[in-house]
Tab-separated table of C-alpha atoms and ligand atoms in Angstrom:
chain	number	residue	atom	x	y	z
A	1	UNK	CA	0.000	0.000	0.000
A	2	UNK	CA	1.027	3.733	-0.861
A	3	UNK	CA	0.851	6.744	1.162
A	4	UNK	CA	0.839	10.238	0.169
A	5	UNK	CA	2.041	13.078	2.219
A	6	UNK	CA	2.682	16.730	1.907
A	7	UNK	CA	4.485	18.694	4.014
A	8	UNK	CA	3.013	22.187	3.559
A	9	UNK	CA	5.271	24.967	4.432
A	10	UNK	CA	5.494	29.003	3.954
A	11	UNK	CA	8.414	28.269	2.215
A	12	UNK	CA	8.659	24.877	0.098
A	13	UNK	CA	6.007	22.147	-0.170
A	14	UNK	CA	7.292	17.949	0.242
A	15	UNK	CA	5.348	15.571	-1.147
A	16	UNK	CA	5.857	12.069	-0.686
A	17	UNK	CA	5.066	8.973	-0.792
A	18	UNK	CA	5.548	6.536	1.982
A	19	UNK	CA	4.626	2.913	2.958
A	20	UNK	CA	2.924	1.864	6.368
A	21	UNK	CA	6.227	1.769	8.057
A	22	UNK	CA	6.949	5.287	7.635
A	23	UNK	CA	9.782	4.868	5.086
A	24	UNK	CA	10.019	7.792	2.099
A	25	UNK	CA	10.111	5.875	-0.695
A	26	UNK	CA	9.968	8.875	-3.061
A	27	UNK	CA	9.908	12.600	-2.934
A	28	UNK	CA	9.274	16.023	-4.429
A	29	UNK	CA	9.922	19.169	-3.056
A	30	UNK	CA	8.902	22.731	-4.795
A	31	UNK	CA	8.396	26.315	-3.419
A	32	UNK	CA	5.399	27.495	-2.241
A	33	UNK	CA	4.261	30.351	-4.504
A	34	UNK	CA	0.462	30.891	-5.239
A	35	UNK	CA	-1.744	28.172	-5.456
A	36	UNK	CA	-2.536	28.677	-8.515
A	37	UNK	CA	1.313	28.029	-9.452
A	38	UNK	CA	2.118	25.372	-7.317
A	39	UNK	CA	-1.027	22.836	-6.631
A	40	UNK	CA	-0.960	21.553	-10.258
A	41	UNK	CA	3.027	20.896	-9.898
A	42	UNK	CA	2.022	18.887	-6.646
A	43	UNK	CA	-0.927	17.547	-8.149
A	44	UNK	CA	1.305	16.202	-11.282
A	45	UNK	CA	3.508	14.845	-8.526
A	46	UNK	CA	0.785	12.002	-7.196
A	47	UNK	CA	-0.846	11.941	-10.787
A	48	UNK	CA	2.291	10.799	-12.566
A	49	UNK	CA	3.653	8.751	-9.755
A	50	UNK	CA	-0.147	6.596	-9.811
A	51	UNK	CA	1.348	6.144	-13.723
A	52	UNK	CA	4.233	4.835	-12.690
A	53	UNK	CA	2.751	2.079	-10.240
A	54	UNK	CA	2.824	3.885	-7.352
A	55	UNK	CA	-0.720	4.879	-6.733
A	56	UNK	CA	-1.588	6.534	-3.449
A	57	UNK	CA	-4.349	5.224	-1.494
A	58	UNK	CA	-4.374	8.180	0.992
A	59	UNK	CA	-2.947	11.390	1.505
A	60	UNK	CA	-2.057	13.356	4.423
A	61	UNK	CA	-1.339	17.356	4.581
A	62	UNK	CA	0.526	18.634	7.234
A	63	UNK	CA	-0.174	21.879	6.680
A	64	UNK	CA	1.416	25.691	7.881
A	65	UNK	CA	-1.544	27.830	9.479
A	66	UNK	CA	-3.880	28.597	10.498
A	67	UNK	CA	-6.271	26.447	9.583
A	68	UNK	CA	-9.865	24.947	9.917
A	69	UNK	CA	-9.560	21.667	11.797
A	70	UNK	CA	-12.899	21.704	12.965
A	71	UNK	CA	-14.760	18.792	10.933
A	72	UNK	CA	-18.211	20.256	11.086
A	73	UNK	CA	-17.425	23.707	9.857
A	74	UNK	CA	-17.837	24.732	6.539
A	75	UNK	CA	-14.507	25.508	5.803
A	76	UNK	CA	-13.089	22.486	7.097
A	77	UNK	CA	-9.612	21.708	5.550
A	78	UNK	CA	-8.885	25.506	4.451
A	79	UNK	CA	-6.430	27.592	5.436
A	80	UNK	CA	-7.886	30.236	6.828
A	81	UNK	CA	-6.277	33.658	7.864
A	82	UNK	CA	-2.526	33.387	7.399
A	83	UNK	CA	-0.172	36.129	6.218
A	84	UNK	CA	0.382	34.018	3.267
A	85	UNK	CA	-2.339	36.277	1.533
A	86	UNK	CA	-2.583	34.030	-2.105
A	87	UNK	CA	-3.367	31.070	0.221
A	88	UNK	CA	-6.023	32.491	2.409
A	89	UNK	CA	-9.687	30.901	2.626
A	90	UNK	CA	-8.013	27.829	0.409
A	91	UNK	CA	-9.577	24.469	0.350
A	92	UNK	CA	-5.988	22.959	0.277
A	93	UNK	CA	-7.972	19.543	1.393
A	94	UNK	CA	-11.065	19.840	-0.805
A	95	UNK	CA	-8.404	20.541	-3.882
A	96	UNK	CA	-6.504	16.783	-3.333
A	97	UNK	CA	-9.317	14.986	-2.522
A	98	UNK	CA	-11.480	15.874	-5.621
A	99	UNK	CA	-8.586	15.893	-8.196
A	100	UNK	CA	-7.255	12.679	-6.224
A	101	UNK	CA	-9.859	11.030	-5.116
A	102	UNK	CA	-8.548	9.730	-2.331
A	103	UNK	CA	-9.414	10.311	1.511
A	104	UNK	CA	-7.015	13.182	3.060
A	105	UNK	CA	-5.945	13.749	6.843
A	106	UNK	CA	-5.138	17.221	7.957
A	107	UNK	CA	-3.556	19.014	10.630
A	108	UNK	CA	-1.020	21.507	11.354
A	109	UNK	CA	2.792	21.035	10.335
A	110	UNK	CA	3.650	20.802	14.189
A	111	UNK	CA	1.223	18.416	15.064
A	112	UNK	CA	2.318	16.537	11.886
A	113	UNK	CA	6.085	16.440	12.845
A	114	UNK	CA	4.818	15.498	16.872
A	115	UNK	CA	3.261	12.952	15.003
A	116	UNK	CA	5.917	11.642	12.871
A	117	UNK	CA	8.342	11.227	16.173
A	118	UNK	CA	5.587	9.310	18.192
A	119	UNK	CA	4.644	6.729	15.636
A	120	UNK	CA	8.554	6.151	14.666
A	121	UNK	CA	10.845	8.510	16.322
A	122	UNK	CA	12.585	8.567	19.756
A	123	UNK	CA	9.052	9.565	21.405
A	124	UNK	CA	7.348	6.596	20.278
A	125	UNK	CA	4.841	4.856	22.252
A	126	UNK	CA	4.800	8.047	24.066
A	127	UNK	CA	0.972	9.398	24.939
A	128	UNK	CA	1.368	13.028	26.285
A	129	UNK	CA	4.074	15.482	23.910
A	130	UNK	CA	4.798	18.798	22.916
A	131	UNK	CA	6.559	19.492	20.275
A	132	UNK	CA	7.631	23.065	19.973
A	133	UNK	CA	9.220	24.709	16.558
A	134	UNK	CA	11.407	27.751	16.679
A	135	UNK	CA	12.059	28.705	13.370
A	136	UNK	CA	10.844	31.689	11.076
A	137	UNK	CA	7.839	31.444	13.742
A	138	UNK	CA	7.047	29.359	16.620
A	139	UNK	CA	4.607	27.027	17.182
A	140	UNK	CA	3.730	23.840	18.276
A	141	UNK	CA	2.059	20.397	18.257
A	142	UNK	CA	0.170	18.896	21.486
A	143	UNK	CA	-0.527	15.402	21.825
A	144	UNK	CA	-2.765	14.630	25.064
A	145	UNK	CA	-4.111	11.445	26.124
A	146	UNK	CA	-2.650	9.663	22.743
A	147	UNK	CA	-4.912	12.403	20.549
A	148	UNK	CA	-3.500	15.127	19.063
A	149	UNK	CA	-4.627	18.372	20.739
A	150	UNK	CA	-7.480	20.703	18.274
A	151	UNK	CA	-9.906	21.973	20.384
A	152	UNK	CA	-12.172	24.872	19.087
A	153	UNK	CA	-9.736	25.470	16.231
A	154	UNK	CA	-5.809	24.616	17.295
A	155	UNK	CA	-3.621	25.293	19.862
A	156	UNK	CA	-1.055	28.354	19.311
A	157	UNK	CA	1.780	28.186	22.115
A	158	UNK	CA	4.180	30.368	19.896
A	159	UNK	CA	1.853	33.093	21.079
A	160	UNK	CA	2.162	32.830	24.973
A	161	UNK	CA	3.313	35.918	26.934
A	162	UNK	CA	6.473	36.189	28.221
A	163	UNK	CA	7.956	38.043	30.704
A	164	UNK	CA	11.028	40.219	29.357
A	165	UNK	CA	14.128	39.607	31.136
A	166	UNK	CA	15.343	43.398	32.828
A	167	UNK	CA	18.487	44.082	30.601
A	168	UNK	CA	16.410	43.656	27.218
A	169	UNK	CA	15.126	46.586	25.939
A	170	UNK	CA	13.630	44.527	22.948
A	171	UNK	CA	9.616	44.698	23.045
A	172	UNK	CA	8.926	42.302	20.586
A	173	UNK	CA	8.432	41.369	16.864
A	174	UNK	CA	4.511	40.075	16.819
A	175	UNK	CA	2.050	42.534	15.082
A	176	UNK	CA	-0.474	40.977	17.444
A	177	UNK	CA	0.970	40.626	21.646
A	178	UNK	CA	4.383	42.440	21.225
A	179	UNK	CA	6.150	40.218	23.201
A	180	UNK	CA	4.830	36.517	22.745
A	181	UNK	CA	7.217	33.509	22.612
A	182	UNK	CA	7.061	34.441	18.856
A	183	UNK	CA	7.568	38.462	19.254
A	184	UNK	CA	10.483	37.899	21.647
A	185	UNK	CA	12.183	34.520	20.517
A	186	UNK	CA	11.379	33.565	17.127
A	187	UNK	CA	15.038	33.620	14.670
A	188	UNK	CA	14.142	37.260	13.068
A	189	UNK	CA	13.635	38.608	16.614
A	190	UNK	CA	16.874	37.154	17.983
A	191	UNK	CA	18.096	39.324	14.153
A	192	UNK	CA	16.289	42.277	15.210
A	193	UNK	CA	17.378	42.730	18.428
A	194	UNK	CA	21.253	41.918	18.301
A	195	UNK	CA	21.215	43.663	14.595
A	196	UNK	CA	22.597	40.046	12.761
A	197	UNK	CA	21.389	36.904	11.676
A	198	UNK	CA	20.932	34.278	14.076
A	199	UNK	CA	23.083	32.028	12.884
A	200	UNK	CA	25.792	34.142	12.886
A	201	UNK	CA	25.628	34.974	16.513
A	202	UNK	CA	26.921	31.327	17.725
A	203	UNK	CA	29.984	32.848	19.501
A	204	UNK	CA	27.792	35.658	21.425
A	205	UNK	CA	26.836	33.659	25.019
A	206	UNK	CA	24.896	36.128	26.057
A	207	UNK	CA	22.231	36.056	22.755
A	208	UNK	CA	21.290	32.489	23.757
A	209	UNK	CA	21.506	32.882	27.840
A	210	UNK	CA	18.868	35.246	27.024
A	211	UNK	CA	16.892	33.075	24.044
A	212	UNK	CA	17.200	29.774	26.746
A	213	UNK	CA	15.446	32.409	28.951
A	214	UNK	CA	12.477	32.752	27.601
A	215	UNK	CA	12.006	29.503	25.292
A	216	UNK	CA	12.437	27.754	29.719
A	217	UNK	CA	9.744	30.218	30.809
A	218	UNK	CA	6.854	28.839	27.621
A	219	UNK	CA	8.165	25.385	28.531
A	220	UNK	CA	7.446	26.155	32.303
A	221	UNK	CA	3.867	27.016	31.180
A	222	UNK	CA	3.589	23.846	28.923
A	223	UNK	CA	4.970	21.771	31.955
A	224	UNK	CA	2.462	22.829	34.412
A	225	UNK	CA	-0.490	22.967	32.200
A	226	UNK	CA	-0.117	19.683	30.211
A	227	UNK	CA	1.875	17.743	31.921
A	228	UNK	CA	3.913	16.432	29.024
A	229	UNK	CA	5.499	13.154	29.187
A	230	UNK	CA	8.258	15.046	26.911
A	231	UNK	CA	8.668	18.048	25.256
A	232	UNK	CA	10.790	17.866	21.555
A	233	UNK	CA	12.125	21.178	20.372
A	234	UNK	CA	13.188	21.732	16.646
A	235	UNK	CA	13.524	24.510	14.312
A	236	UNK	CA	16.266	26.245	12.774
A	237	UNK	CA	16.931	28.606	15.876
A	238	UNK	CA	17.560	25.079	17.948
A	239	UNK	CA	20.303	24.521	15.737
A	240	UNK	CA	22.073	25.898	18.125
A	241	UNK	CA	22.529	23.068	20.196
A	242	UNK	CA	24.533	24.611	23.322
A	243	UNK	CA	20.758	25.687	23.788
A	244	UNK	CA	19.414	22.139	24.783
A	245	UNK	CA	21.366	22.153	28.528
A	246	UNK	CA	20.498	25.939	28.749
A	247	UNK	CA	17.190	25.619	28.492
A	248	UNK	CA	17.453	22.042	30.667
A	249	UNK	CA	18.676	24.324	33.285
A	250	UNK	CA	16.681	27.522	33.903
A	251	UNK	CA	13.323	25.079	33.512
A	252	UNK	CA	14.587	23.073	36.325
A	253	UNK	CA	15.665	26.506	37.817
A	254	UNK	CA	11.913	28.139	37.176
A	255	UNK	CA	10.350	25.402	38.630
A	256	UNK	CA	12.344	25.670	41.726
A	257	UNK	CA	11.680	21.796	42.683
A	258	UNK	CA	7.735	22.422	42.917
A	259	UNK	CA	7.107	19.349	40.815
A	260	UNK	CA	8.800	15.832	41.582
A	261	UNK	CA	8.892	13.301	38.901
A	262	UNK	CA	11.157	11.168	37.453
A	263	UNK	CA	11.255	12.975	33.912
A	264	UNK	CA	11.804	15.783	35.597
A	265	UNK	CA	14.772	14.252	37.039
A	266	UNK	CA	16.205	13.713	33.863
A	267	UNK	CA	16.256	15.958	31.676
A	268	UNK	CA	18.484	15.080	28.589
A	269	UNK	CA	15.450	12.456	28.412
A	270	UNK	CA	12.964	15.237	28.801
A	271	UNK	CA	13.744	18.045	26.813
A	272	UNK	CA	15.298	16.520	23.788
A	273	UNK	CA	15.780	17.445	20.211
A	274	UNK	CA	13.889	15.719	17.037
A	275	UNK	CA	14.726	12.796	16.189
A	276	UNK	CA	13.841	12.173	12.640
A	277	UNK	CA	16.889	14.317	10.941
A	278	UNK	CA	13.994	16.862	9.654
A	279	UNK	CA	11.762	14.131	8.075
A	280	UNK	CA	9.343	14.355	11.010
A	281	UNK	CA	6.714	16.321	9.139
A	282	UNK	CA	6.792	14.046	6.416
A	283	UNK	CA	6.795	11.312	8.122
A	284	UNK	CA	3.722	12.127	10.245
A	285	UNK	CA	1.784	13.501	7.017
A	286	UNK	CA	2.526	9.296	6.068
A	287	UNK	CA	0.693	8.363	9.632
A	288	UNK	CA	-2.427	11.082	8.893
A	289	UNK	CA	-2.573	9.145	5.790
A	290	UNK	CA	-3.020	6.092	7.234
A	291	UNK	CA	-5.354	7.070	9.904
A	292	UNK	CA	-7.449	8.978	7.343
A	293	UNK	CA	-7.634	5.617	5.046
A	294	UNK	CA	-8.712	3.990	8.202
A	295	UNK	CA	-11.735	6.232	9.405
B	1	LIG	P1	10.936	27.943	8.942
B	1	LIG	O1	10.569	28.382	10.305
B	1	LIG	O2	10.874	29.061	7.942
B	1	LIG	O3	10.225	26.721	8.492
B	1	LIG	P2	13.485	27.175	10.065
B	1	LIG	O4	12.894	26.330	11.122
B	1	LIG	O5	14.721	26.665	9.384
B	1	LIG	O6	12.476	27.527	8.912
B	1	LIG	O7	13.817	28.571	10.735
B	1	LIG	C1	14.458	29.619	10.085
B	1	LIG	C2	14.966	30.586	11.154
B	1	LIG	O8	15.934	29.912	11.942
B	1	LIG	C3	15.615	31.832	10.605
B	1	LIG	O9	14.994	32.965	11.204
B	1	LIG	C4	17.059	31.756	11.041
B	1	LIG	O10	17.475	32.986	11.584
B	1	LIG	C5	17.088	30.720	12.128
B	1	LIG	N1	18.256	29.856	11.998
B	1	LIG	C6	18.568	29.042	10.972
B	1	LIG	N2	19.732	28.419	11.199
B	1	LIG	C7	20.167	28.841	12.400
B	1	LIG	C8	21.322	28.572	13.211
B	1	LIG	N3	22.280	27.736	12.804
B	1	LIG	N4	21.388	29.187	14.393
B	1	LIG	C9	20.440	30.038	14.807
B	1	LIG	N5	19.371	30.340	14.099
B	1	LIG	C10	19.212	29.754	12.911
B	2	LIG	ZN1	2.034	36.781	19.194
């Protein structure tokens, strides 16, 4: 049996098509322009690829937001009001299933890439996640109880206030809250405020003291809210990986020893990176896929 998954992403859309234990077994990757440009490419993609043999018997879309998740709304499976202007109020789902014909899953990229790393990364078997992106924005995927987290539309923890530290004078990037996660910690704000890229900031200890600083106080409020077995933290920003024993650190520091667990206890096992070397999303639009064949 094939699978058919798209990664949907501001940038580039994957597509891909997997087999029922997760593995890529072929790939296409273009960049996101209008839809009108790039959903025939990706449409091509399956059509030519069902040609060649390898005909999909579900698709999943993992999808940038936001987006309607809510199954008896009328826009179901659009993306809604993003920033992304040529790809608001789009029926991204309604387009692949008609011209596929095929049953789609749908959710958002981070709850796609959380659920790429339970079903075959280092988080499998694991029932209660987060799994937090700091990129271009932040975001992030909540599994609760085994079910990925929607609720009246879907969770948004990028956008969680945060309390500046004293010595920044920074208020914040986000047109919406100032200084969110997002505003405050996202890779063009850590630009912004020190006046360089990101990535070119490695050497400067005091750019990610500060970024571990707030990215420990959201994961303080994810901690004591959700009670996450684990949290996973990816994202270009995290490719800073000095970050991971920061940010260990000032959570166990912020929580000041008010919760007792053994996860807590050990951290490297608790606040750990992804796991899939960037194939998460992909991967978990394979497992929507599969669940959406099955319902
Ligand atoms: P996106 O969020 O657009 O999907 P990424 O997760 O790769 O993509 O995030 C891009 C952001 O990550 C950019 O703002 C960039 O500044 C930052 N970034 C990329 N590489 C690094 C790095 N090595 N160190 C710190 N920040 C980085
Ligand atoms: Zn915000």
């Amino acid at each position: 049996m094939y699978y058919g998954s798209i990664e949907a992403g501001g940038t580039k859309m994957i597509c891909a098509i997997g087999d029922e234990n997760g593995n890529i077994l072929d790939r296409f990757t273009t960049p996101t322009k209008t839809p009108g440009e790039t959903v025939p490419l990706m449409l091509s993609y399956f059509m030519n690829k069902a040609k060649e043999g390898m005909k999909i018997s579900s698709l999943g879309i993992a999808c940038f937001g936001p987006i309607d998740l809510n199954k008896s709304s009328d826009t179901y499976g659009y993306i809604t009001t993003t920033p992304k202007t040529a790809w608001m109020n789009y029926d991204i789902v309604g387009e692949f299933r008609d011209t596929l014909e095929v049953p789609v899953g749908f959710d958002t990229d981070v709850n796609g890439s959380l659920l790429g790393e339970v079903t075959w990364g280092s988080s499998k078997g694991l029932t209660d996640v987060v799994y937090l992106t700091i990129g271009t924005g932040v975001g992030g995927g909540i599994m609760s109880g085994g079910n990925l987290v929607h609720g009246m539309m879907h969770p948004e923890t990028g956008h969680i206030l945060i309390r500046p530290v004293a010595s920044d004078p920074y208020p914040g990037r986000c047109p919406f809250h100032n200084n969110c996660l997002e505003g405050m910690a996202s890779g063009p704000a850590i630009g912004e405020r020190w006046g360089k890229p990101a990535a070119e900031l490695m050497d400067k200890q005091e750019v990610w003291e500060l970024e571990s600083d707030y990215i420990a106080q959201a994961l303080m409020s994810y901690i004591l809210i959700l009670s996450p077995q684990r949290i996973i933290l990816g994202g270009g920003v995290m490719h800073q990986e000095q970050m991971f024993d920061l940010v260990r650190a000032k959570v166990k520091e912020k929580l000041n020893g008010y919760i007792q667990t053994s996860e807590l206890d050990n951290m490297e096992d608790y606040i750990v990176p992804a796991s899939l070397n960037d194939d998460q999303g992909i991967m978990g639009g394979i497992k929507l896929a599969m669940d959406a064949l099955e319902s």
